[in-house]
Amino acid sequence: MSNPRLIDMHVHMVGNGSGGSGGWLRLNGWHRWLAGFMLRQLGVPASALEGNLEAIYSEHLAKLVRESSMDAVVLLAHERVHDPNGTPREDLGSMFVPNDVVLGLAEKFPEFLAGVSIHPARGDALDELERCLERGAVLMKCLPNCQNIDPSDKRYSPFWERMAEAGLPLLAHTGGEHTVPIVNAALADPKLLRLPLECGVTVIAAHCGTKSGAFDRDYFDDWVAMLREFPNLYGDISALVSLNRCGHLRDCLRDEIAPRILHGSDFPVPVLGHRMWVQGWIDRATFRRCQSLRNPLERDWQFKRALGFGDEIATRVSGLLRQSPSFPVILSGAKNL
Ligand SMILES: [Zn+2]
C-alpha cells in the first residue's frame, strides 16, 4: 500500500524560448523588474532571463521540489491571448509557454506533472486537447482575464464536455492579477465558471476569487456561495501567503470551506508571511522560522501548516488530477512516509 502523495498543484513554468521551444517572454518596465526580482529570490541570477531560461529554471525547480516536503508539483504551461474568434494575439500578453514544454519536462522529471493551457476558441482546441491527453496532461490551466477567455461562452461547451469526460480538471485564475497583464478585468469573476461546472468539469478556482490589488473587486464570497451549489468546485490557496492577497487565507479554514481547499504555491510568486505575523495570526518565532526558509516551496507550505492547514490540502490534489498510466499520480510511493 502506498500513501497519497503531497502535490503542489500551482507552479508556473517560465521560459524565453532560447532553447527552441517556440515560447517567448516579453517583459517591459514593472514586469521586467518583477521577473528579475522573482528569479533572484529563487537563487537564479537575473542574467538567466537572457540565457537558456527554460533549462536553468526547470533544473533549479526540480531540485527545490526534491528538497521540499512535496512529492511532485503540477507545472503549468501558459497559453497566448486569443480573440473570441480564435485568432492568436501575439501583440498582447507577456509570455507563452507551449504545452510541449511542460509535457516534455513531465516525461523527464518525476517531480513534475503536466498542466497544459489551451484557449478554447482556438480552431484546433479539441485536437490540441486530445494530443495533450495522449501525452499525459493532468489538468488544464487558464487565466480568463489575462488570456481573454469567457468560460461561460456557449460555444465552448463541447470543449468542457470533453474535459469532463476525460477527467481533466480545469484550474482557472479568479480575482485580480498583477504579475501578468490583464486583457479583460470582468473575466476574473468565478461566476463565469458555471458553464464548465454544469458540463461536469472539476473546476479549481485559483486564489479562491480573492483580490490582488487594493482596487480589485473581491469575489471570495461569490466563490463560497458557489461551493454550496457545485460539489465539483474547489479553490486553491496559491499566492495567498503574500502581502497583497492574504486577507481571506484564514477564512479558508472554516468548516464549510476547508474540505474544498487545495494546496498550490504559485511559484515563482514571492512568499511573504509578514502580514500574517502583523495581524497576529502567527507569533514572531513562527514567522521568523518560516520566513527564513530559503526554499520558497517549503516556505509557503510551512506558513500554511503553521496557520492550521493539514496534509490533506496537498494529498487531496492526487484524487482530483487526471490519472494517466504514464503518470501514476496516486500510486507512486510518497518520499516522506
Ligand atoms: Zn499563478
Short mmCIF file of C-alpha atoms and ligand atoms in Angstrom, two decimals:
data_model
loop_
_atom_site.label_atom_id
_atom_site.label_comp_id
_atom_site.label_asym_id
_atom_site.label_seq_id
_atom_site.Cartn_x
_atom_site.Cartn_y
_atom_site.Cartn_z
CA MET A 1 0.00 0.00 0.00
CA SER A 2 1.34 3.38 -0.83
CA ASN A 3 0.18 6.69 0.51
CA PRO A 4 -1.24 9.60 -1.43
CA ARG A 5 1.43 11.99 -2.48
CA LEU A 6 1.79 15.61 -1.40
CA ILE A 7 1.28 17.72 -4.51
CA ASP A 8 1.59 21.46 -5.08
CA MET A 9 -0.81 21.95 -7.97
CA HIS A 10 0.02 25.52 -9.00
CA VAL A 11 3.62 26.07 -10.14
CA HIS A 12 4.48 28.13 -13.22
CA MET A 13 6.89 27.14 -15.93
CA VAL A 14 8.81 30.14 -17.21
CA GLY A 15 10.91 30.30 -20.36
CA ASN A 16 12.17 32.66 -23.05
CA GLY A 17 12.26 30.21 -25.96
CA SER A 18 16.04 30.36 -26.34
CA GLY A 19 16.18 26.54 -26.22
CA GLY A 20 13.95 26.38 -29.33
CA SER A 21 10.58 25.68 -27.66
CA GLY A 22 8.69 28.36 -29.59
CA GLY A 23 7.77 30.07 -26.32
CA TRP A 24 8.55 33.68 -25.53
CA LEU A 25 8.85 36.11 -22.66
CA ARG A 26 8.24 39.80 -23.23
CA LEU A 27 8.88 42.00 -20.25
CA ASN A 28 8.73 45.75 -20.00
CA GLY A 29 9.08 48.20 -17.13
CA TRP A 30 7.49 46.89 -13.94
CA HIS A 31 7.15 43.33 -15.25
CA ARG A 32 10.84 43.16 -16.18
CA TRP A 33 11.83 44.36 -12.73
CA LEU A 34 9.40 41.91 -11.09
CA ALA A 35 10.72 38.95 -13.12
CA GLY A 36 14.33 39.78 -12.17
CA PHE A 37 13.31 40.12 -8.52
CA MET A 38 11.49 36.78 -8.54
CA LEU A 39 14.44 34.97 -10.11
CA ARG A 40 16.97 36.45 -7.66
CA GLN A 41 14.92 35.46 -4.65
CA LEU A 42 14.82 31.91 -6.05
CA GLY A 43 18.59 31.82 -6.24
CA VAL A 44 18.66 32.12 -10.06
CA PRO A 45 20.75 35.04 -11.40
CA ALA A 46 18.65 37.68 -13.23
CA SER A 47 21.04 37.18 -16.20
CA ALA A 48 19.20 33.85 -16.80
CA LEU A 49 16.50 35.97 -18.46
CA GLU A 50 18.89 36.30 -21.42
CA GLY A 51 20.21 32.69 -21.34
CA ASN A 52 18.55 29.27 -21.73
CA LEU A 53 15.97 30.16 -19.09
CA GLU A 54 13.87 27.01 -19.57
CA ALA A 55 16.78 24.68 -18.81
CA ILE A 56 18.12 26.76 -15.89
CA TYR A 57 14.67 27.24 -14.36
CA SER A 58 13.47 23.63 -14.68
CA GLU A 59 16.68 22.14 -13.21
CA HIS A 60 16.54 24.58 -10.31
CA LEU A 61 12.85 23.95 -9.70
CA ALA A 62 13.23 20.14 -9.74
CA LYS A 63 15.93 20.49 -7.08
CA LEU A 64 13.65 22.69 -4.94
CA VAL A 65 10.88 20.08 -5.17
CA ARG A 66 13.27 17.28 -4.13
CA GLU A 67 14.40 19.36 -1.16
CA SER A 68 10.84 20.24 -0.07
CA SER A 69 8.03 18.30 1.63
CA MET A 70 6.31 17.98 -1.77
CA ASP A 71 6.48 14.76 -3.80
CA ALA A 72 5.55 16.50 -7.05
CA VAL A 73 4.24 19.76 -8.48
CA VAL A 74 1.87 20.46 -11.37
CA LEU A 75 3.95 22.53 -13.78
CA LEU A 76 1.79 24.93 -15.78
CA ALA A 77 2.02 25.91 -19.44
CA HIS A 78 0.84 29.41 -20.41
CA GLU A 79 -1.41 29.93 -23.44
CA ARG A 80 -1.34 33.06 -25.64
CA VAL A 81 -4.09 35.69 -25.66
CA HIS A 82 -6.70 34.98 -28.37
CA ASP A 83 -9.63 36.93 -29.77
CA PRO A 84 -13.01 35.26 -29.20
CA ASN A 85 -12.90 34.22 -32.90
CA GLY A 86 -9.78 32.17 -32.19
CA THR A 87 -7.12 34.49 -33.65
CA PRO A 88 -3.92 34.43 -31.55
CA ARG A 89 -2.84 37.92 -30.43
CA GLU A 90 0.94 37.84 -30.36
CA ASP A 91 0.86 41.59 -29.63
CA LEU A 92 -0.77 41.04 -26.21
CA GLY A 93 0.41 39.19 -23.11
CA SER A 94 3.86 38.86 -21.57
CA MET A 95 4.68 35.19 -22.09
CA PHE A 96 3.92 32.00 -23.96
CA VAL A 97 4.86 28.59 -22.57
CA PRO A 98 3.81 25.95 -25.14
CA ASN A 99 2.21 22.73 -23.89
CA ASP A 100 5.07 20.63 -25.27
CA VAL A 101 7.43 22.32 -22.81
CA VAL A 102 5.59 21.05 -19.71
CA LEU A 103 4.64 17.72 -21.34
CA GLY A 104 8.33 17.13 -22.13
CA LEU A 105 9.53 18.17 -18.67
CA ALA A 106 6.95 15.87 -17.03
CA GLU A 107 8.39 12.98 -19.05
CA LYS A 108 11.91 13.89 -17.99
CA PHE A 109 11.44 14.73 -14.29
CA PRO A 110 9.43 12.61 -11.82
CA GLU A 111 8.91 15.81 -9.78
CA PHE A 112 6.74 17.39 -12.50
CA LEU A 113 3.17 16.69 -13.67
CA ALA A 114 1.94 18.46 -16.81
CA GLY A 115 -0.66 21.23 -16.51
CA VAL A 116 -1.45 22.27 -20.10
CA SER A 117 -3.07 25.52 -21.26
CA ILE A 118 -5.46 25.76 -24.24
CA HIS A 119 -7.63 28.71 -25.31
CA PRO A 120 -10.98 27.04 -26.11
CA ALA A 121 -11.62 29.48 -29.02
CA ARG A 122 -8.66 28.06 -30.96
CA GLY A 123 -9.70 26.40 -34.19
CA ASP A 124 -7.70 23.32 -33.15
CA ALA A 125 -8.66 23.46 -29.44
CA LEU A 126 -10.21 19.98 -29.35
CA ASP A 127 -7.34 18.44 -31.33
CA GLU A 128 -4.81 20.05 -29.02
CA LEU A 129 -6.77 18.76 -26.02
CA GLU A 130 -6.64 15.18 -27.40
CA ARG A 131 -2.93 15.49 -28.10
CA CYS A 132 -2.28 16.70 -24.54
CA LEU A 133 -4.44 13.95 -23.02
CA GLU A 134 -2.46 11.40 -25.00
CA ARG A 135 0.81 12.74 -23.65
CA GLY A 136 -0.30 12.65 -20.01
CA ALA A 137 -1.79 16.06 -19.10
CA VAL A 138 -3.15 16.04 -15.52
CA LEU A 139 -5.05 19.37 -15.65
CA MET A 140 -5.80 22.36 -17.88
CA LYS A 141 -4.89 25.86 -16.69
CA CYS A 142 -6.24 29.16 -17.96
CA LEU A 143 -6.32 32.80 -16.88
CA PRO A 144 -9.64 34.10 -18.30
CA ASN A 145 -8.91 37.78 -17.54
CA CYS A 146 -5.36 37.66 -18.96
CA GLN A 147 -5.92 35.32 -21.93
CA ASN A 148 -9.33 36.73 -22.91
CA ILE A 149 -11.39 33.59 -22.23
CA ASP A 150 -15.06 33.87 -21.28
CA PRO A 151 -15.67 30.39 -19.80
CA SER A 152 -19.44 30.97 -20.00
CA ASP A 153 -19.38 31.26 -23.81
CA LYS A 154 -21.78 28.52 -25.01
CA ARG A 155 -19.56 27.73 -28.00
CA TYR A 156 -17.05 26.20 -25.56
CA SER A 157 -19.48 23.55 -24.25
CA PRO A 158 -18.05 20.71 -26.41
CA PHE A 159 -14.58 21.57 -25.12
CA TRP A 160 -15.71 21.50 -21.46
CA GLU A 161 -17.69 18.30 -22.07
CA ARG A 162 -14.64 16.55 -23.49
CA MET A 163 -12.58 17.67 -20.47
CA ALA A 164 -15.27 16.30 -18.12
CA GLU A 165 -15.36 13.01 -19.99
CA ALA A 166 -11.56 12.68 -19.85
CA GLY A 167 -11.48 13.55 -16.13
CA LEU A 168 -9.25 16.55 -16.80
CA PRO A 169 -9.82 19.29 -14.18
CA LEU A 170 -9.84 22.99 -15.05
CA LEU A 171 -7.64 25.31 -12.98
CA ALA A 172 -8.94 28.81 -13.73
CA HIS A 173 -7.49 32.03 -12.39
CA THR A 174 -10.11 34.05 -10.47
CA GLY A 175 -9.83 37.53 -8.94
CA GLY A 176 -7.32 40.27 -9.79
CA GLU A 177 -3.84 39.73 -11.17
CA HIS A 178 -0.65 41.80 -11.09
CA THR A 179 2.16 39.64 -12.42
CA VAL A 180 0.65 39.06 -15.90
CA PRO A 181 -1.06 41.90 -17.87
CA ILE A 182 -4.88 41.94 -17.77
CA VAL A 183 -6.79 41.98 -21.07
CA ASN A 184 -10.37 41.98 -19.71
CA ALA A 185 -10.84 42.53 -15.94
CA ALA A 186 -14.51 41.44 -15.99
CA LEU A 187 -13.40 37.87 -16.81
CA ALA A 188 -11.93 37.46 -13.29
CA ASP A 189 -15.43 36.62 -11.99
CA PRO A 190 -15.78 33.00 -10.74
CA LYS A 191 -19.49 33.06 -11.63
CA LEU A 192 -18.44 32.75 -15.29
CA LEU A 193 -17.26 29.23 -14.41
CA ARG A 194 -20.84 27.98 -14.08
CA LEU A 195 -20.86 26.59 -17.62
CA PRO A 196 -17.83 24.26 -17.25
CA LEU A 197 -19.19 23.22 -13.82
CA GLU A 198 -22.57 22.40 -15.36
CA CYS A 199 -20.78 20.44 -18.09
CA GLY A 200 -19.35 18.25 -15.30
CA VAL A 201 -15.78 19.56 -15.21
CA THR A 202 -13.98 19.59 -11.85
CA VAL A 203 -13.15 23.28 -11.54
CA ILE A 204 -10.47 24.73 -9.26
CA ALA A 205 -10.77 28.50 -8.77
CA ALA A 206 -7.18 29.65 -8.37
CA HIS A 207 -6.80 32.05 -5.41
CA CYS A 208 -10.48 31.45 -4.40
CA GLY A 209 -11.57 34.66 -6.15
CA THR A 210 -9.54 36.91 -3.82
CA LYS A 211 -8.33 40.32 -4.89
CA SER A 212 -4.73 41.05 -5.77
CA GLY A 213 -4.58 44.87 -5.69
CA ALA A 214 -6.26 47.38 -3.36
CA PHE A 215 -8.78 48.43 -6.03
CA ASP A 216 -9.66 44.99 -7.38
CA ARG A 217 -13.08 43.54 -6.79
CA ASP A 218 -13.09 40.73 -4.18
CA TYR A 219 -15.03 37.66 -5.39
CA PHE A 220 -14.33 35.44 -2.35
CA ASP A 221 -17.94 35.43 -1.10
CA ASP A 222 -19.27 34.69 -4.59
CA TRP A 223 -16.96 31.68 -4.75
CA VAL A 224 -18.06 30.48 -1.28
CA ALA A 225 -21.73 30.72 -2.36
CA MET A 226 -20.95 28.63 -5.44
CA LEU A 227 -19.35 25.87 -3.29
CA ARG A 228 -22.80 25.09 -1.88
CA GLU A 229 -24.27 24.77 -5.34
CA PHE A 230 -21.46 22.82 -7.08
CA PRO A 231 -19.83 19.81 -5.37
CA ASN A 232 -17.29 19.75 -8.23
CA LEU A 233 -15.92 23.22 -7.35
CA TYR A 234 -12.69 23.74 -5.38
CA GLY A 235 -10.29 26.58 -4.70
CA ASP A 236 -6.52 26.77 -4.42
CA ILE A 237 -4.73 28.91 -1.86
CA SER A 238 -1.86 29.75 -4.17
CA ALA A 239 -0.20 33.17 -3.75
CA LEU A 240 -2.19 33.73 -0.56
CA VAL A 241 0.91 33.81 1.66
CA SER A 242 1.67 37.30 0.37
CA LEU A 243 1.31 40.94 1.35
CA ASN A 244 -1.48 41.70 -1.11
CA ARG A 245 -3.62 38.54 -1.27
CA CYS A 246 -3.66 37.05 2.24
CA GLY A 247 -6.89 38.68 3.53
CA HIS A 248 -9.05 35.54 3.24
CA LEU A 249 -6.42 32.88 3.98
CA ARG A 250 -7.73 32.13 7.48
CA ASP A 251 -11.34 32.05 6.21
CA CYS A 252 -10.30 29.01 4.15
CA LEU A 253 -10.01 27.03 7.42
CA ARG A 254 -13.76 27.43 8.06
CA ASP A 255 -15.65 24.12 8.31
CA GLU A 256 -17.77 24.64 5.19
CA ILE A 257 -14.79 25.75 3.09
CA ALA A 258 -11.82 23.65 4.32
CA PRO A 259 -12.80 20.37 2.54
CA ARG A 260 -12.67 22.21 -0.83
CA ILE A 261 -9.22 23.76 -0.38
CA LEU A 262 -6.21 22.61 -2.40
CA HIS A 263 -2.55 23.43 -1.95
CA GLY A 264 -0.71 25.48 -4.54
CA SER A 265 2.19 27.89 -4.13
CA ASP A 266 2.01 29.95 -7.37
CA PHE A 267 5.79 29.63 -7.58
CA PRO A 268 7.74 31.80 -8.58
CA VAL A 269 5.46 34.42 -6.96
CA PRO A 270 7.26 35.57 -3.77
CA VAL A 271 6.17 34.00 -0.43
CA LEU A 272 5.92 36.72 2.22
CA GLY A 273 4.27 35.99 5.58
CA HIS A 274 4.79 39.42 7.16
CA ARG A 275 1.11 40.36 7.21
CA MET A 276 0.19 37.06 8.89
CA TRP A 277 2.52 37.98 11.74
CA VAL A 278 1.49 41.66 11.92
CA GLN A 279 -2.18 40.63 12.10
CA GLY A 280 -1.38 38.24 14.96
CA TRP A 281 -2.27 35.05 13.05
CA ILE A 282 1.15 33.57 13.90
CA ASP A 283 3.68 34.54 16.56
CA ARG A 284 7.03 36.16 15.90
CA ALA A 285 9.08 32.98 16.40
CA THR A 286 6.92 31.08 13.89
CA PHE A 287 7.12 33.94 11.41
CA ARG A 288 10.91 34.03 11.64
CA ARG A 289 11.25 30.25 11.37
CA CYS A 290 9.09 30.09 8.24
CA GLN A 291 10.24 33.28 6.52
CA SER A 292 13.90 32.28 6.90
CA LEU A 293 13.40 29.05 4.91
CA ARG A 294 15.34 29.53 1.67
CA ASN A 295 13.26 27.11 -0.39
CA PRO A 296 10.14 29.08 -1.46
CA LEU A 297 8.06 25.90 -1.98
CA GLU A 298 8.79 24.79 1.57
CA ARG A 299 8.35 28.31 2.99
CA ASP A 300 4.86 28.56 1.51
CA TRP A 301 3.99 25.08 2.84
CA GLN A 302 5.31 25.74 6.36
CA PHE A 303 3.39 29.05 6.65
CA LYS A 304 0.18 27.19 5.74
CA ARG A 305 0.93 24.39 8.22
CA ALA A 306 1.59 26.99 10.92
CA LEU A 307 -1.78 28.59 10.22
CA GLY A 308 -3.56 25.25 10.75
CA PHE A 309 -3.84 23.66 7.29
CA GLY A 310 -3.12 19.91 7.30
CA ASP A 311 -1.54 17.50 4.81
CA GLU A 312 -4.96 16.90 3.26
CA ILE A 313 -4.82 20.14 1.24
CA ALA A 314 -1.85 18.62 -0.65
CA THR A 315 -2.94 14.95 -0.69
CA ARG A 316 -6.48 15.85 -1.83
CA VAL A 317 -4.94 17.06 -5.11
CA SER A 318 -3.93 13.48 -6.03
CA GLY A 319 -7.56 12.39 -6.13
CA LEU A 320 -8.62 15.24 -8.43
CA LEU A 321 -5.91 15.25 -11.08
CA ARG A 322 -6.46 13.19 -14.19
CA GLN A 323 -4.99 9.76 -13.69
CA SER A 324 -2.78 8.68 -16.52
CA PRO A 325 -0.95 5.36 -16.93
CA SER A 326 2.30 7.18 -17.66
CA PHE A 327 1.88 9.46 -14.64
CA PRO A 328 0.65 7.46 -11.63
CA VAL A 329 -0.37 10.43 -9.52
CA ILE A 330 -1.58 8.40 -6.55
CA LEU A 331 0.28 5.13 -6.63
CA SER A 332 3.89 6.16 -6.56
CA GLY A 333 5.49 5.86 -3.12
CA ALA A 334 5.49 9.02 -1.06
CA LYS A 335 9.03 10.09 -0.23
CA ASN A 336 8.28 11.43 3.24
CA LEU A 337 6.39 8.49 4.65
ZN ZN B 1 -0.49 31.51 -10.92
#
